PDB file of C-alpha atoms in Angstrom:
ATOM      1  CA  MET A1475      -2.276 -16.407 -15.561  1.00  0.00           C
ATOM      2  CA  GLN A1476      -1.186 -13.847 -12.985  1.00  0.00           C
ATOM      3  CA  LYS A1477       0.371 -15.545  -9.968  1.00  0.00           C
ATOM      4  CA  PHE A1478       0.402 -14.157  -6.446  1.00  0.00           C
ATOM      5  CA  ASN A1479       3.515 -14.750  -4.356  1.00  0.00           C
ATOM      6  CA  CYS A1480       2.452 -15.538  -0.800  1.00  0.00           C
ATOM      7  CA  ILE A1481       3.887 -16.451   2.578  1.00  0.00           C
ATOM      8  CA  ILE A1482       2.376 -18.062   5.657  1.00  0.00           C
ATOM      9  CA  VAL A1483       3.101 -16.509   9.055  1.00  0.00           C
ATOM     10  CA  GLU A1484       2.109 -19.235  11.514  1.00  0.00           C
ATOM     11  CA  ASP A1485       3.812 -20.793  14.542  1.00  0.00           C
ATOM     12  CA  GLU A1486       1.627 -23.920  14.660  1.00  0.00           C
ATOM     13  CA  PRO A1487       3.146 -26.554  12.300  1.00  0.00           C
ATOM     14  CA  LEU A1488      -0.172 -28.331  11.668  1.00  0.00           C
ATOM     15  CA  ALA A1489      -1.996 -25.105  10.779  1.00  0.00           C
ATOM     16  CA  ALA A1490       0.882 -24.094   8.508  1.00  0.00           C
ATOM     17  CA  GLU A1491       0.765 -27.478   6.766  1.00  0.00           C
ATOM     18  CA  VAL A1492      -2.995 -27.176   6.147  1.00  0.00           C
ATOM     19  CA  LEU A1493      -2.538 -23.730   4.579  1.00  0.00           C
ATOM     20  CA  SER A1494       0.431 -24.945   2.526  1.00  0.00           C
ATOM     21  CA  ASP A1495      -1.691 -27.790   1.148  1.00  0.00           C
ATOM     22  CA  TYR A1496      -4.538 -25.406   0.306  1.00  0.00           C
ATOM     23  CA  ILE A1497      -2.150 -23.036  -1.474  1.00  0.00           C
ATOM     24  CA  ARG A1498      -0.728 -25.868  -3.570  1.00  0.00           C
ATOM     25  CA  GLN A1499      -4.232 -26.614  -4.838  1.00  0.00           C
ATOM     26  CA  VAL A1500      -4.800 -23.062  -6.131  1.00  0.00           C
ATOM     27  CA  PRO A1501      -3.119 -22.446  -9.518  1.00  0.00           C
ATOM     28  CA  PHE A1502      -2.720 -18.678  -9.111  1.00  0.00           C
ATOM     29  CA  LEU A1503      -0.980 -18.876  -5.709  1.00  0.00           C
ATOM     30  CA  GLN A1504       2.772 -19.408  -5.350  1.00  0.00           C
ATOM     31  CA  LEU A1505       4.003 -20.224  -1.839  1.00  0.00           C
ATOM     32  CA  ARG A1506       7.338 -18.483  -1.172  1.00  0.00           C
ATOM     33  CA  GLY A1507       7.835 -19.528   2.420  1.00  0.00           C
ATOM     34  CA  VAL A1508       6.518 -20.304   5.900  1.00  0.00           C
ATOM     35  CA  CYS A1509       7.544 -17.993   8.755  1.00  0.00           C
ATOM     36  CA  MET A1510       7.259 -19.090  12.367  1.00  0.00           C
ATOM     37  CA  ASP A1511       7.123 -15.507  13.636  1.00  0.00           C
ATOM     38  CA  ALA A1512       6.448 -11.981  12.384  1.00  0.00           C
ATOM     39  CA  ILE A1513      10.059 -10.802  12.797  1.00  0.00           C
ATOM     40  CA  TYR A1514      11.219 -13.372  10.266  1.00  0.00           C
ATOM     41  CA  ALA A1515       8.281 -12.435   8.016  1.00  0.00           C
ATOM     42  CA  MET A1516       9.491  -8.818   7.987  1.00  0.00           C
ATOM     43  CA  GLU A1517      12.892  -9.986   6.752  1.00  0.00           C
ATOM     44  CA  VAL A1518      11.231 -11.973   3.969  1.00  0.00           C
ATOM     45  CA  LEU A1519       9.132  -8.963   2.914  1.00  0.00           C
ATOM     46  CA  GLN A1520      12.249  -6.822   2.707  1.00  0.00           C
ATOM     47  CA  GLY A1521      14.037  -9.326   0.496  1.00  0.00           C
ATOM     48  CA  GLU A1522      11.253 -10.596  -1.769  1.00  0.00           C
ATOM     49  CA  HIS A1523       8.218  -9.294  -3.610  1.00  0.00           C
ATOM     50  CA  ILE A1524       5.231 -10.767  -1.735  1.00  0.00           C
ATOM     51  CA  ASP A1525       1.651 -10.098  -2.843  1.00  0.00           C
ATOM     52  CA  LEU A1526      -0.257 -11.926  -0.094  1.00  0.00           C
ATOM     53  CA  VAL A1527       0.326 -12.906   3.543  1.00  0.00           C
ATOM     54  CA  PHE A1528      -1.652 -15.530   5.462  1.00  0.00           C
ATOM     55  CA  LEU A1529      -1.240 -14.202   8.990  1.00  0.00           C
ATOM     56  CA  ASP A1530      -1.978 -15.742  12.381  1.00  0.00           C
ATOM     57  CA  ILE A1531      -2.706 -13.282  15.200  1.00  0.00           C
ATOM     58  CA  HIS A1532      -1.187 -14.975  18.270  1.00  0.00           C
ATOM     59  CA  LEU A1533       2.470 -15.178  17.338  1.00  0.00           C
ATOM     60  CA  PRO A1534       5.641 -15.157  19.443  1.00  0.00           C
ATOM     61  CA  LYS A1535       7.746 -11.967  19.665  1.00  0.00           C
ATOM     62  CA  LEU A1536       5.296  -9.750  17.714  1.00  0.00           C
ATOM     63  CA  LYS A1537       1.522 -10.256  17.455  1.00  0.00           C
ATOM     64  CA  GLY A1538      -0.154 -10.354  14.054  1.00  0.00           C
ATOM     65  CA  LEU A1539      -2.075  -7.075  14.296  1.00  0.00           C
ATOM     66  CA  ALA A1540       1.006  -5.234  15.585  1.00  0.00           C
ATOM     67  CA  PHE A1541       2.914  -6.698  12.641  1.00  0.00           C
ATOM     68  CA  ILE A1542       0.392  -5.192  10.192  1.00  0.00           C
ATOM     69  CA  LYS A1543       0.641  -1.795  11.880  1.00  0.00           C
ATOM     70  CA  ALA A1544       4.437  -1.918  11.676  1.00  0.00           C
ATOM     71  CA  LEU A1545       4.448  -2.312   7.878  1.00  0.00           C
ATOM     72  CA  LYS A1546       4.708   0.866   5.798  1.00  0.00           C
ATOM     73  CA  ASN A1547       3.445  -0.697   2.577  1.00  0.00           C
ATOM     74  CA  PRO A1548       1.800  -3.998   3.552  1.00  0.00           C
ATOM     75  CA  PRO A1549       0.879  -6.565   0.925  1.00  0.00           C
ATOM     76  CA  GLN A1550      -2.648  -7.949   0.906  1.00  0.00           C
ATOM     77  CA  ILE A1551      -3.313  -9.869   4.116  1.00  0.00           C
ATOM     78  CA  ILE A1552      -5.682 -12.687   5.044  1.00  0.00           C
ATOM     79  CA  ILE A1553      -5.894 -13.306   8.778  1.00  0.00           C
ATOM     80  CA  THR A1554      -6.064 -16.951   9.907  1.00  0.00           C
ATOM     81  CA  THR A1555      -6.914 -17.353  13.574  1.00  0.00           C
ATOM     82  CA  ALA A1556      -8.974 -19.222  16.154  1.00  0.00           C
ATOM     83  CA  TYR A1557     -10.067 -15.952  17.784  1.00  0.00           C
ATOM     84  CA  GLN A1558     -13.053 -14.112  16.330  1.00  0.00           C
ATOM     85  CA  GLU A1559     -12.875 -11.142  18.717  1.00  0.00           C
ATOM     86  CA  TYR A1560     -10.179  -9.439  16.635  1.00  0.00           C
ATOM     87  CA  ALA A1561     -12.231  -9.397  13.435  1.00  0.00           C
ATOM     88  CA  LEU A1562     -13.317  -5.747  13.645  1.00  0.00           C
ATOM     89  CA  GLU A1563      -9.793  -4.485  14.284  1.00  0.00           C
ATOM     90  CA  GLY A1564      -8.540  -6.669  11.450  1.00  0.00           C
ATOM     91  CA  TYR A1565     -10.977  -5.192   8.950  1.00  0.00           C
ATOM     92  CA  GLU A1566     -10.128  -1.694  10.170  1.00  0.00           C
ATOM     93  CA  LEU A1567      -6.571  -2.508   9.066  1.00  0.00           C
ATOM     94  CA  ASN A1568      -7.912  -3.292   5.567  1.00  0.00           C
ATOM     95  CA  VAL A1569      -7.277  -7.027   5.590  1.00  0.00           C
ATOM     96  CA  VAL A1570      -8.757  -8.924   2.646  1.00  0.00           C
ATOM     97  CA  ASP A1571     -10.512 -11.522   4.794  1.00  0.00           C
ATOM     98  CA  TYR A1572     -10.646 -13.006   8.298  1.00  0.00           C
ATOM     99  CA  LEU A1573     -10.637 -16.804   8.427  1.00  0.00           C
ATOM    100  CA  LEU A1574     -11.491 -18.706  11.591  1.00  0.00           C
ATOM    101  CA  LYS A1575      -9.741 -22.003  12.306  1.00  0.00           C
ATOM    102  CA  PRO A1576     -10.384 -24.771  11.494  1.00  0.00           C
ATOM    103  CA  ILE A1577     -10.508 -23.381   7.951  1.00  0.00           C
ATOM    104  CA  GLU A1578     -12.509 -25.229   5.330  1.00  0.00           C
ATOM    105  CA  PHE A1579     -11.023 -25.282   1.838  1.00  0.00           C
ATOM    106  CA  SER A1580     -14.197 -23.762   0.345  1.00  0.00           C
ATOM    107  CA  ARG A1581     -13.912 -20.800   2.733  1.00  0.00           C
ATOM    108  CA  PHE A1582     -10.203 -20.454   1.952  1.00  0.00           C
ATOM    109  CA  LEU A1583     -11.022 -20.374  -1.762  1.00  0.00           C
ATOM    110  CA  MET A1584     -13.566 -17.584  -1.257  1.00  0.00           C
ATOM    111  CA  ALA A1585     -10.913 -15.503   0.512  1.00  0.00           C
ATOM    112  CA  VAL A1586      -8.172 -15.914  -2.090  1.00  0.00           C
ATOM    113  CA  ASN A1587     -10.600 -15.194  -4.922  1.00  0.00           C
ATOM    114  CA  LYS A1588     -11.113 -11.767  -3.329  1.00  0.00           C
ATOM    115  CA  VAL A1589      -7.398 -11.192  -3.755  1.00  0.00           C
ATOM    116  CA  ARG A1590      -7.585 -12.235  -7.384  1.00  0.00           C
ATOM    117  CA  GLN A1591     -10.387  -9.749  -8.069  1.00  0.00           C
ATOM    118  CA  GLN A1592      -8.310  -6.829  -6.814  1.00  0.00           C
ATOM    119  CA  PRO A1593      -5.587  -5.400  -9.072  1.00  0.00           C
ATOM    120  CA  LEU A1594      -2.099  -5.267  -7.628  1.00  0.00           C
ATOM    121  CA  GLN A1595      -1.767  -1.692  -6.486  1.00  0.00           C
ATOM    122  CA  GLN A1596       1.954  -1.100  -6.437  1.00  0.00           C
ATOM    123  CA  PRO A1597       2.789   0.990  -9.517  1.00  0.00           C
ATOM    124  CA  VAL A1598       5.603   0.094 -11.864  1.00  0.00           C
ATOM    125  CA  VAL A1599       8.367   2.488 -10.887  1.00  0.00           C
ATOM    126  CA  HIS A1600      11.135   3.889 -13.056  1.00  0.00           C
ATOM    127  CA  LEU A1601      13.404   6.257 -11.164  1.00  0.00           C
ATOM    128  CA  PRO A1602      16.689   6.783 -13.046  1.00  0.00           C
ATOM    129  CA  ALA A1603      19.775   6.920 -10.851  1.00  0.00           C
ATOM    130  CA  ALA A1604      21.416   9.712 -12.830  1.00  0.00           C
ATOM    131  CA  GLY A1605      21.451  11.540 -16.125  1.00  0.00           C
ATOM    132  CA  PRO A1606      19.446  14.647 -17.096  1.00  0.00           C
ATOM    133  CA  ALA A1607      18.204  13.137 -20.367  1.00  0.00           C
ATOM    134  CA  GLU A1608      16.045  10.492 -18.679  1.00  0.00           C
ATOM    135  CA  ARG A1609      12.884  11.619 -16.873  1.00  0.00           C
ATOM    136  CA  ALA A1610      11.540   9.725 -13.862  1.00  0.00           C
ATOM    137  CA  TYR A1611       8.037   8.315 -14.208  1.00  0.00           C
ATOM    138  CA  LEU A1612       5.515   5.914 -12.665  1.00  0.00           C
ATOM    139  CA  PHE A1613       2.934   3.609 -14.205  1.00  0.00           C
ATOM    140  CA  PHE A1614      -0.460   3.553 -12.426  1.00  0.00           C
ATOM    141  CA  ASN A1615      -3.399   1.162 -12.795  1.00  0.00           C
ATOM    142  CA  VAL A1616      -6.282   3.120 -14.368  1.00  0.00           C
ATOM    143  CA  SER A1617      -9.370   1.296 -15.709  1.00  0.00           C
ATOM    144  CA  LYS A1618      -7.548  -1.984 -16.404  1.00  0.00           C
ATOM    145  CA  LYS A1619      -4.591  -0.354 -18.123  1.00  0.00           C
ATOM    146  CA  LYS A1620      -1.321   1.128 -16.918  1.00  0.00           C
ATOM    147  CA  VAL A1621      -0.926   4.873 -17.473  1.00  0.00           C
ATOM    148  CA  LYS A1622       2.471   6.586 -17.477  1.00  0.00           C
ATOM    149  CA  VAL A1623       2.862   9.761 -15.433  1.00  0.00           C
ATOM    150  CA  TYR A1624       6.110  11.749 -15.476  1.00  0.00           C
ATOM    151  CA  LEU A1625       6.992  12.963 -12.005  1.00  0.00           C
ATOM    152  CA  ASP A1626       8.013  16.420 -13.222  1.00  0.00           C
ATOM    153  CA  GLU A1627       4.493  16.958 -14.622  1.00  0.00           C
ATOM    154  CA  ILE A1628       2.649  16.296 -11.354  1.00  0.00           C
ATOM    155  CA  LEU A1629       1.211  19.392  -9.652  1.00  0.00           C
ATOM    156  CA  TYR A1630      -0.364  17.727  -6.640  1.00  0.00           C
ATOM    157  CA  ILE A1631      -1.886  14.457  -5.437  1.00  0.00           C
ATOM    158  CA  GLU A1632      -5.134  14.287  -3.467  1.00  0.00           C
ATOM    159  CA  SER A1633      -6.442  11.451  -1.305  1.00  0.00           C
ATOM    160  CA  LEU A1634     -10.000  10.421  -2.244  1.00  0.00           C
ATOM    161  CA  LYS A1635     -10.791   7.636   0.243  1.00  0.00           C
ATOM    162  CA  GLU A1636      -9.613   4.412  -1.452  1.00  0.00           C
ATOM    163  CA  TYR A1637      -8.268   6.332  -4.460  1.00  0.00           C
ATOM    164  CA  ILE A1638      -5.832   9.123  -5.171  1.00  0.00           C
ATOM    165  CA  GLY A1639      -6.192  11.839  -7.791  1.00  0.00           C
ATOM    166  CA  ILE A1640      -2.940  12.727  -9.557  1.00  0.00           C
ATOM    167  CA  THR A1641      -3.190  16.159 -11.185  1.00  0.00           C
ATOM    168  CA  THR A1642      -0.968  17.587 -13.914  1.00  0.00           C
ATOM    169  CA  ARG A1643      -1.603  20.738 -15.987  1.00  0.00           C
ATOM    170  CA  SER A1644      -3.425  18.676 -18.628  1.00  0.00           C
ATOM    171  CA  ARG A1645      -5.309  15.960 -16.718  1.00  0.00           C
ATOM    172  CA  THR A1646      -6.238  14.249 -13.478  1.00  0.00           C
ATOM    173  CA  ILE A1647      -6.075  10.466 -13.209  1.00  0.00           C
ATOM    174  CA  LEU A1648      -7.722   8.353 -10.499  1.00  0.00           C
ATOM    175  CA  THR A1649      -6.039   5.200  -9.279  1.00  0.00           C
ATOM    176  CA  LYS A1650      -6.736   2.868  -6.365  1.00  0.00           C
ATOM    177  CA  PHE A1651      -3.861   3.630  -4.056  1.00  0.00           C
ATOM    178  CA  GLN A1652      -3.068   5.017  -0.617  1.00  0.00           C
ATOM    179  CA  LEU A1653      -1.567   8.470  -0.168  1.00  0.00           C
ATOM    180  CA  GLY A1654       0.946   7.200   2.391  1.00  0.00           C
ATOM    181  CA  GLU A1655       2.276   4.642  -0.080  1.00  0.00           C
ATOM    182  CA  ILE A1656       2.792   7.166  -2.850  1.00  0.00           C
ATOM    183  CA  GLU A1657       4.395   9.534  -0.335  1.00  0.00           C
ATOM    184  CA  ASP A1658       7.090   6.924   0.343  1.00  0.00           C
ATOM    185  CA  LEU A1659       7.780   6.582  -3.393  1.00  0.00           C
ATOM    186  CA  LEU A1660       7.996  10.329  -3.986  1.00  0.00           C
ATOM    187  CA  ALA A1661       9.804  11.408  -0.818  1.00  0.00           C
ATOM    188  CA  ARG A1662      13.117  12.113  -2.570  1.00  0.00           C
ATOM    189  CA  ASN A1663      11.655  13.604  -5.732  1.00  0.00           C
ATOM    190  CA  ASN A1664      10.591  17.213  -5.060  1.00  0.00           C
ATOM    191  CA  PHE A1665       7.317  16.344  -3.286  1.00  0.00           C
ATOM    192  CA  LEU A1666       6.008  17.495   0.083  1.00  0.00           C
ATOM    193  CA  ARG A1667       3.114  16.248   2.223  1.00  0.00           C
ATOM    194  CA  ILE A1668       1.266  19.363   3.414  1.00  0.00           C
ATOM    195  CA  HIS A1669      -2.014  17.836   4.614  1.00  0.00           C
ATOM    196  CA  ARG A1670      -3.378  14.390   5.422  1.00  0.00           C
ATOM    197  CA  SER A1671      -5.115  14.559   2.020  1.00  0.00           C
ATOM    198  CA  PHE A1672      -2.531  16.384  -0.146  1.00  0.00           C
ATOM    199  CA  ILE A1673       0.989  15.976  -1.481  1.00  0.00           C
ATOM    200  CA  VAL A1674       2.319  18.817  -3.654  1.00  0.00           C
ATOM    201  CA  ALA A1675       5.255  19.336  -6.001  1.00  0.00           C
ATOM    202  CA  LYS A1676       7.441  21.957  -4.327  1.00  0.00           C
ATOM    203  CA  ASP A1677       8.630  23.515  -7.578  1.00  0.00           C
ATOM    204  CA  LYS A1678       5.011  24.018  -8.747  1.00  0.00           C
ATOM    205  CA  ILE A1679       4.046  26.167  -5.742  1.00  0.00           C
ATOM    206  CA  GLU A1680       3.175  29.679  -6.964  1.00  0.00           C
ATOM    207  CA  ALA A1681       2.385  31.292  -3.584  1.00  0.00           C
ATOM    208  CA  PHE A1682       1.731  30.346   0.025  1.00  0.00           C
ATOM    209  CA  THR A1683       0.395  31.711   3.288  1.00  0.00           C
ATOM    210  CA  ALA A1684       0.316  30.311   6.804  1.00  0.00           C
ATOM    211  CA  THR A1685      -2.828  28.352   5.945  1.00  0.00           C
ATOM    212  CA  ASP A1686      -2.580  27.279   2.315  1.00  0.00           C
ATOM    213  CA  ILE A1687      -0.441  27.048  -0.791  1.00  0.00           C
ATOM    214  CA  GLU A1688      -1.401  27.872  -4.372  1.00  0.00           C
ATOM    215  CA  ILE A1689      -0.649  25.714  -7.400  1.00  0.00           C
ATOM    216  CA  ASN A1690      -1.950  26.489 -10.876  1.00  0.00           C
ATOM    217  CA  GLY A1691      -4.390  28.969  -9.322  1.00  0.00           C
ATOM    218  CA  LYS A1692      -5.825  26.389  -6.914  1.00  0.00           C
ATOM    219  CA  PRO A1693      -5.573  26.964  -3.131  1.00  0.00           C
ATOM    220  CA  ILE A1694      -4.637  23.811  -1.200  1.00  0.00           C
ATOM    221  CA  PRO A1695      -4.882  23.807   2.608  1.00  0.00           C
ATOM    222  CA  ILE A1696      -1.931  23.213   4.900  1.00  0.00           C
ATOM    223  CA  GLY A1697      -2.903  20.784   7.673  1.00  0.00           C
ATOM    224  CA  ARG A1698      -2.410  21.951  11.249  1.00  0.00           C
ATOM    225  CA  SER A1699      -0.122  19.039  12.128  1.00  0.00           C
ATOM    226  CA  TYR A1700       1.994  19.707   9.008  1.00  0.00           C
ATOM    227  CA  LYS A1701       2.123  23.501   9.311  1.00  0.00           C
ATOM    228  CA  GLU A1702       5.383  23.965  11.225  1.00  0.00           C
ATOM    229  CA  LEU A1703       7.411  21.644   8.987  1.00  0.00           C
ATOM    230  CA  VAL A1704       5.857  22.910   5.732  1.00  0.00           C
ATOM    231  CA  LEU A1705       6.467  26.585   6.525  1.00  0.00           C
ATOM    232  CA  ARG A1706      10.021  25.879   7.665  1.00  0.00           C
ATOM    233  CA  ILE A1707      10.750  24.160   4.340  1.00  0.00           C
ATOM    234  CA  LEU A1708       9.030  26.763   2.166  1.00  0.00           C
ATOM    235  CA  ASP A1709       9.926  29.997   3.941  1.00  0.00           C
ATOM    236  CA  LYS A1710      13.497  30.395   2.769  1.00  0.00           C
ATOM    237  CA  THR A1711      13.248  34.158   2.218  1.00  0.00           C
ATOM    238  CA  PRO A1712      16.319  35.899   3.665  1.00  0.00           C
TER     239      PRO A1712
END
C-alpha cells in the first residue's frame, strides 16, 4: 500500500491532536510531524519528503495562504480552518480540500481519499553528477506507468492546463504536472523558459527572431515578459 507522508501545521494543540488521531486511523497516512507555525513547516519540507500538509490559515508569523504562495513546489495541501471566507482563494491555489472546524472524521476521510486518488506528481529524477557516459533522464507518470525521458532528447515542453506535453523528435508524452515545477528541475540542464506556456532546449533551436524561435520546423512564440532575457541569452553573434 502506498503511504503518504504528512505533516500538520496548526498552532492550536487541541485541533492538532484531533487531526493526529484521525491520521492514525487511516492506514495510508504516515504522520511525520506537527508544526506550530509555517516557518517551522518550511524547514521540515526542506529536510523531508512530504506528500500532504494539513494547514491551518490563521497561524503566527506567516499565514497559511501566504505559506502556500511562498512554496515553489508545494505538496498536496488540505486546509483546516474555522473560517469559510477563504475557501475560494484556497481552491484557486489548487488545494485538495477545504475543511471547516470542527472537522468530522467522515469529512476528513473524504478529503484524504481525494489525495489517494491522485498520483504523486513529482517525477523520479536521475541527474548524474559527472561523467559523459551516463545520460540524465526523468521518469514521468503516464497512464499509470512511469515513462523514461532522456533530457538530451527533449525539444520543448508545452503547458496544457493541468498537463504538460514533452516533445522529442519521435514522440510527445502527456503527464499531469506544472510547467513551473519542471522548469525548476531543468534549470541547469540546457533548458530555457521563453513563454508562460513553453520551455525549450537551447541546443535544439534552429533559428529565432524577435518574436519566436524555431525547433524541428515548428515556430514557438517568445512571450513579451520573457523577450529581453531570451534574446540576450540567444543573441551571442559577435
